Amino acid sequence: QVQLVESGGGLVHAGGSLRLSCTASGFDFFLYYMSWVRQAPGKGLEWVAGIANDGRPRYYADSVEGRFTASRSNANNTLYLQMNDLRPSDTAVYYCVRGRGTGGTRGQGTQVTVSS
């Protein structure tokens, strides 16, 4: 069955960096567009970034453009999100999603907390 497992979250000060990973199994990862979404406390899912099956093109929400970078290793069935210059407003549970947007299969999420 499709399985997505996120990791790499944690507590970081504003201005810091984190690198999230998402390990995929149960499907042909290299064939799929993948996305990152997040959910802040008390809010709905917010799309963050998307990456085509071969790594290009990549798209970002305005709120993270220039600070976050999505990448992938199809050899390792892994999706990444490098997050730099983190802000308290980036605090959320981050999920990887198979496909575009927020509606696809997603993992259990990893918590990112940014303190001011």
Coordinates of N, CA, C and O in Angstrom, one line a residue:
Q1 N 0.8 -1.2 0.0 CA 0.0 0.0 0.0 C 0.9 1.2 0.0 O 2.0 1.2 0.4
V2 N 0.3 2.4 -0.4 CA 1.0 3.6 -0.5 C 1.4 4.0 1.0 O 0.5 4.0 1.9
Q3 N 2.6 4.4 1.2 CA 3.1 4.8 2.5 C 4.0 6.0 2.3 O 5.0 5.9 1.5
L4 N 3.8 7.1 3.1 CA 4.7 8.2 3.1 C 5.0 8.5 4.5 O 4.1 8.6 5.4
V5 N 6.3 8.6 4.8 CA 6.8 8.8 6.1 C 7.7 10.1 6.2 O 8.8 10.1 5.6
E6 N 7.2 11.1 6.8 CA 7.9 12.4 7.0 C 8.8 12.3 8.2 O 8.5 11.7 9.2
S7 N 9.9 13.0 8.1 CA 10.8 13.2 9.3 C 11.6 14.5 9.1 O 11.6 15.1 8.1
G8 N 12.3 14.8 10.2 CA 13.2 16.0 10.2 C 12.7 17.2 10.8 O 13.4 18.3 10.9
G9 N 11.5 17.2 11.3 CA 10.9 18.3 12.0 C 11.6 18.6 13.4 O 12.4 17.8 13.8
G10 N 11.2 19.7 14.0 CA 11.8 20.0 15.3 C 11.5 21.4 15.7 O 10.7 22.1 15.1
L11 N 12.2 21.8 16.8 CA 12.1 23.1 17.3 C 13.3 23.9 16.9 O 14.5 23.5 17.1
V12 N 13.1 25.1 16.3 CA 14.2 25.9 15.8 C 13.9 27.4 16.1 O 12.7 27.8 16.2
H13 N 14.9 28.2 16.3 CA 14.8 29.6 16.5 C 14.5 30.3 15.1 O 14.9 29.8 14.1
A14 N 13.8 31.4 15.2 CA 13.6 32.2 14.0 C 15.0 32.5 13.3 O 16.0 32.8 13.9
G15 N 15.0 32.3 12.0 CA 16.2 32.5 11.2 C 17.0 31.2 11.0 O 17.9 31.1 10.2
G16 N 16.6 30.1 11.7 CA 17.2 28.9 11.5 C 16.8 28.1 10.3 O 15.9 28.5 9.5
S17 N 17.3 26.9 10.2 CA 17.0 26.0 9.1 C 16.7 24.6 9.5 O 17.1 24.1 10.6
L18 N 15.9 23.9 8.7 CA 15.6 22.5 8.9 C 15.5 21.9 7.5 O 15.1 22.5 6.5
R19 N 15.7 20.6 7.5 CA 15.6 19.8 6.3 C 14.6 18.7 6.5 O 14.9 17.8 7.3
L20 N 13.5 18.7 5.9 CA 12.5 17.6 6.0 C 12.7 16.6 5.0 O 13.1 16.9 3.8
S21 N 12.4 15.3 5.3 CA 12.5 14.2 4.4 C 11.1 13.5 4.4 O 10.4 13.5 5.3
C22 N 10.8 12.9 3.2 CA 9.6 12.0 3.1 C 10.0 10.8 2.3 O 10.4 10.9 1.2
T23 N 10.0 9.7 3.0 CA 10.3 8.4 2.3 C 9.0 7.7 1.8 O 8.1 7.6 2.6
A24 N 9.0 7.4 0.5 CA 7.8 6.8 -0.1 C 8.0 5.4 -0.4 O 9.1 4.9 -0.7
S25 N 6.9 4.6 -0.3 CA 6.9 3.2 -0.6 C 5.5 2.8 -1.1 O 4.5 3.5 -0.9
G26 N 5.5 1.7 -1.8 CA 4.2 1.1 -2.2 C 3.7 1.7 -3.6 O 2.6 1.3 -4.0
F27 N 4.5 2.5 -4.2 CA 4.1 3.0 -5.5 C 5.3 3.4 -6.3 O 6.4 3.5 -5.7
D28 N 5.2 3.6 -7.6 CA 6.3 4.1 -8.4 C 6.6 5.5 -8.2 O 6.1 6.4 -8.9
F29 N 7.4 5.9 -7.2 CA 7.7 7.2 -6.8 C 8.1 8.1 -8.0 O 7.6 9.2 -8.1
F30 N 8.9 7.6 -8.9 CA 9.5 8.4 -9.9 C 8.5 8.8 -11.0 O 8.8 9.7 -11.8
L31 N 7.3 8.2 -10.9 CA 6.2 8.6 -11.9 C 5.4 9.8 -11.4 O 4.6 10.3 -12.2
Y32 N 5.5 10.1 -10.1 CA 4.5 11.0 -9.5 C 5.1 12.4 -9.2 O 6.2 12.6 -8.7
Y33 N 4.2 13.4 -9.5 CA 4.4 14.7 -9.0 C 4.2 14.6 -7.5 O 3.3 13.9 -7.0
M34 N 5.0 15.4 -6.7 CA 4.9 15.3 -5.3 C 4.8 16.8 -4.7 O 5.2 17.7 -5.3
S35 N 4.1 16.9 -3.6 CA 3.9 18.2 -3.0 C 4.2 18.2 -1.5 O 4.2 17.1 -0.9
W36 N 4.5 19.3 -1.0 CA 4.5 19.6 0.5 C 3.4 20.5 0.8 O 3.1 21.5 0.1
V37 N 2.7 20.1 1.9 CA 1.6 21.0 2.4 C 1.9 21.1 3.9 O 2.6 20.3 4.5
R38 N 1.2 22.1 4.6 CA 1.4 22.2 6.0 C 0.0 22.6 6.6 O -0.9 23.1 5.9
Q39 N -0.1 22.4 7.9 CA -1.3 22.8 8.6 C -0.8 23.4 10.0 O -0.3 22.8 10.8
A40 N -1.1 24.7 10.1 CA -0.8 25.4 11.3 C -1.9 25.2 12.3 O -3.0 24.8 11.9
P41 N -1.6 25.4 13.6 CA -2.7 25.2 14.6 C -3.9 26.0 14.3 O -3.9 27.2 14.0
G42 N -5.1 25.3 14.3 CA -6.3 25.9 14.1 C -6.7 26.3 12.7 O -7.7 27.0 12.4
K43 N -5.8 26.0 11.7 CA -6.0 26.4 10.3 C -6.1 25.1 9.4 O -5.8 24.0 9.8
G44 N -6.5 25.4 8.2 CA -6.6 24.3 7.2 C -5.3 24.0 6.5 O -4.3 24.6 6.8
L45 N -5.3 23.0 5.6 CA -4.1 22.7 4.9 C -3.7 23.8 4.0 O -4.6 24.4 3.3
E46 N -2.4 24.1 3.9 CA -1.9 25.1 3.0 C -0.8 24.4 2.1 O 0.1 23.8 2.6
W47 N -1.0 24.6 0.8 CA 0.0 24.1 -0.1 C 1.3 24.9 0.1 O 1.2 26.1 0.1
V48 N 2.4 24.2 0.1 CA 3.7 24.9 0.3 C 4.6 24.8 -1.0 O 5.2 25.8 -1.4
A49 N 4.7 23.6 -1.6 CA 5.6 23.4 -2.7 C 5.2 22.2 -3.5 O 4.6 21.3 -3.0
G50 N 5.6 22.2 -4.8 CA 5.3 21.1 -5.6 C 6.6 20.8 -6.5 O 7.3 21.8 -6.9
I51 N 6.8 19.6 -6.9 CA 7.9 19.2 -7.7 C 7.5 18.1 -8.7 O 6.9 17.1 -8.3
A52 N 7.9 18.3 -9.9 CA 7.6 17.4 -11.0 C 8.3 16.1 -10.8 O 9.3 16.0 -10.0
N53 N 7.9 15.0 -11.5 CA 8.4 13.7 -11.2 C 9.9 13.6 -11.5 O 10.6 12.8 -10.8
D54 N 10.4 14.4 -12.4 CA 11.9 14.3 -12.6 C 12.6 15.5 -12.0 O 13.8 15.7 -12.2
G55 N 12.0 16.2 -11.1 CA 12.7 17.2 -10.3 C 12.5 18.6 -10.8 O 12.8 19.6 -10.1
R56 N 12.0 18.8 -12.0 CA 11.8 20.1 -12.6 C 10.5 20.0 -13.4 O 10.3 19.1 -14.1
P57 N 9.6 21.1 -13.4 CA 9.8 22.3 -12.6 C 9.4 22.1 -11.1 O 8.9 21.1 -10.7
R58 N 9.7 23.2 -10.4 CA 9.3 23.2 -9.0 C 8.5 24.5 -8.8 O 8.8 25.6 -9.4
Y59 N 7.6 24.5 -7.9 CA 6.7 25.6 -7.6 C 6.6 25.8 -6.1 O 6.6 24.9 -5.3
Y60 N 6.4 27.1 -5.7 CA 6.4 27.4 -4.3 C 5.2 28.4 -4.0 O 4.9 29.3 -4.8
A61 N 4.7 28.3 -2.8 CA 3.8 29.3 -2.3 C 4.5 30.6 -2.1 O 5.7 30.6 -1.8
D62 N 3.9 31.7 -2.3 CA 4.5 33.0 -2.2 C 5.1 33.2 -0.8 O 6.2 33.8 -0.6
S63 N 4.5 32.6 0.2 CA 4.9 32.8 1.6 C 6.3 32.1 1.9 O 7.0 32.4 2.9
V64 N 6.7 31.2 1.0 CA 8.0 30.5 1.2 C 9.0 30.6 0.1 O 10.1 30.2 0.2
E65 N 8.6 31.3 -1.0 CA 9.4 31.5 -2.1 C 10.7 32.1 -1.7 O 10.7 33.1 -1.0
G66 N 11.8 31.6 -2.2 CA 13.2 32.1 -1.8 C 13.7 31.6 -0.5 O 14.9 31.8 -0.3
R67 N 12.9 31.0 0.3 CA 13.4 30.4 1.6 C 13.4 28.9 1.6 O 14.2 28.3 2.3
F68 N 12.4 28.3 0.9 CA 12.3 26.8 0.9 C 12.7 26.3 -0.5 O 12.4 26.9 -1.5
T69 N 13.3 25.1 -0.5 CA 13.6 24.4 -1.7 C 13.2 23.0 -1.6 O 13.6 22.2 -0.7
A70 N 12.4 22.6 -2.6 CA 12.0 21.2 -2.7 C 12.9 20.4 -3.6 O 13.4 21.0 -4.6
S71 N 13.2 19.2 -3.3 CA 14.0 18.4 -4.1 C 13.6 16.9 -3.9 O 12.8 16.6 -3.1
R72 N 14.2 16.0 -4.7 CA 13.8 14.6 -4.6 C 14.9 13.8 -5.1 O 15.7 14.2 -6.0
S73 N 15.0 12.5 -4.6 CA 15.9 11.5 -5.1 C 15.0 10.3 -5.5 O 14.5 9.6 -4.6
N74 N 14.8 10.2 -6.8 CA 14.0 9.0 -7.2 C 14.7 7.7 -7.0 O 14.1 6.7 -6.8
A75 N 16.1 7.8 -7.0 CA 16.8 6.5 -6.7 C 16.5 6.0 -5.3 O 16.5 4.8 -5.0
N76 N 16.3 7.0 -4.4 CA 16.0 6.6 -3.0 C 14.6 6.8 -2.5 O 14.2 6.6 -1.4
N77 N 13.7 7.0 -3.5 CA 12.2 7.2 -3.2 C 12.0 8.2 -2.1 O 11.2 8.0 -1.2
T78 N 12.8 9.3 -2.1 CA 12.7 10.3 -1.0 C 12.5 11.7 -1.6 O 13.1 12.1 -2.6
L79 N 11.6 12.4 -0.9 CA 11.3 13.8 -1.2 C 11.9 14.7 0.0 O 11.9 14.2 1.1
Y80 N 12.4 15.8 -0.4 CA 13.0 16.7 0.6 C 12.4 18.1 0.6 O 11.9 18.5 -0.5
L81 N 12.5 18.8 1.7 CA 12.2 20.2 1.8 C 13.2 20.9 2.6 O 13.2 20.7 3.9
Q82 N 14.1 21.7 2.0 CA 15.1 22.5 2.7 C 14.4 23.8 3.1 O 13.9 24.5 2.2
M83 N 14.4 24.1 4.4 CA 13.7 25.3 4.9 C 14.7 26.2 5.5 O 15.3 25.8 6.6
N84 N 15.0 27.3 5.0 CA 15.9 28.3 5.5 C 15.2 29.6 6.0 O 14.0 29.8 5.6
D85 N 15.8 30.3 6.8 CA 15.3 31.6 7.3 C 13.9 31.4 7.9 O 12.9 32.1 7.5
L86 N 13.7 30.4 8.7 CA 12.4 30.1 9.2 C 11.8 31.2 10.1 O 12.6 31.9 10.8
R87 N 10.5 31.3 10.0 CA 9.8 32.3 10.8 C 8.8 31.7 11.7 O 8.3 30.6 11.4
P88 N 8.3 32.3 12.7 CA 7.3 31.8 13.6 C 6.0 31.4 12.8 O 5.4 30.4 13.2
S89 N 5.8 32.1 11.7 CA 4.6 31.8 10.9 C 4.7 30.5 10.1 O 3.7 30.0 9.6
D90 N 5.9 30.0 10.1 CA 6.1 28.7 9.5 C 5.8 27.5 10.4 O 5.8 26.3 10.0
T91 N 5.5 27.8 11.6 CA 5.1 26.7 12.6 C 3.9 26.0 12.1 O 2.8 26.6 11.8
A92 N 4.0 24.7 12.0 CA 2.9 23.8 11.4 C 3.3 22.4 11.4 O 4.5 22.1 11.7
V93 N 2.4 21.5 11.2 CA 2.7 20.1 10.8 C 2.9 20.1 9.3 O 2.0 20.5 8.6
Y94 N 4.0 19.5 8.9 CA 4.3 19.4 7.5 C 4.1 18.0 6.9 O 4.5 17.0 7.6
Y95 N 3.4 17.9 5.8 CA 3.1 16.7 5.2 C 3.6 16.6 3.8 O 3.6 17.6 3.0
C96 N 4.0 15.4 3.3 CA 4.3 15.2 1.9 C 3.0 14.6 1.3 O 2.3 13.8 2.0
V97 N 2.7 14.9 0.1 CA 1.5 14.5 -0.6 C 1.8 13.9 -1.9 O 2.6 14.5 -2.7
R98 N 1.3 12.8 -2.2 CA 1.4 12.2 -3.6 C 0.5 13.0 -4.5 O -0.7 13.0 -4.3
G99 N 1.1 13.6 -5.5 CA 0.2 14.4 -6.4 C 0.3 15.9 -6.2 O 1.1 16.4 -5.4
R100 N -0.6 16.6 -6.9 CA -0.6 18.0 -6.8 C -1.6 18.5 -5.7 O -2.6 17.8 -5.4
G101 N -1.4 19.7 -5.2 CA -2.4 20.2 -4.3 C -2.3 19.6 -2.9 O -1.4 18.9 -2.5
T102 N -3.5 19.7 -2.2 CA -3.5 19.2 -0.8 C -4.4 18.0 -0.7 O -4.5 17.4 0.4
G103 N -5.0 17.4 -1.8 CA -6.0 16.4 -1.6 C -5.5 15.0 -1.7 O -6.2 14.0 -1.5
G104 N -4.2 14.8 -2.1 CA -3.7 13.4 -2.3 C -3.4 12.7 -1.0 O -3.5 13.2 0.1
T105 N -2.9 11.5 -1.2 CA -2.5 10.7 -0.1 C -1.3 11.4 0.6 O -0.4 11.8 -0.1
R106 N -1.3 11.4 1.9 CA -0.2 12.1 2.7 C 0.2 11.2 3.9 O -0.5 10.3 4.3
G107 N 1.3 11.6 4.4 CA 1.9 10.8 5.5 C 1.3 11.3 6.8 O 0.3 12.1 6.9
Q108 N 2.0 11.0 7.9 CA 1.5 11.3 9.3 C 1.9 12.7 9.7 O 1.4 13.3 10.6
G109 N 2.9 13.3 8.9 CA 3.3 14.6 9.2 C 4.5 14.7 10.2 O 4.8 13.8 10.9
T110 N 5.2 15.8 10.1 CA 6.3 16.1 11.1 C 6.1 17.5 11.5 O 5.9 18.4 10.8
Q111 N 6.2 17.7 12.8 CA 6.0 19.0 13.5 C 7.2 19.9 13.3 O 8.3 19.5 13.7
V112 N 7.0 21.1 12.9 CA 8.0 22.2 12.8 C 7.5 23.3 13.7 O 6.4 23.8 13.5
T113 N 8.3 23.7 14.7 CA 8.0 24.8 15.6 C 9.1 25.8 15.5 O 10.3 25.5 15.7
V114 N 8.8 27.0 15.2 CA 9.8 28.1 15.1 C 9.5 29.1 16.2 O 8.4 29.7 16.3
S115 N 10.5 29.3 17.1 CA 10.3 30.2 18.2 C 10.9 31.6 17.8 O 11.8 31.7 17.0
S116 N 10.3 32.6 18.3 CA 10.7 34.0 18.0 C 11.8 34.4 18.9 O 12.2 33.8 19.9

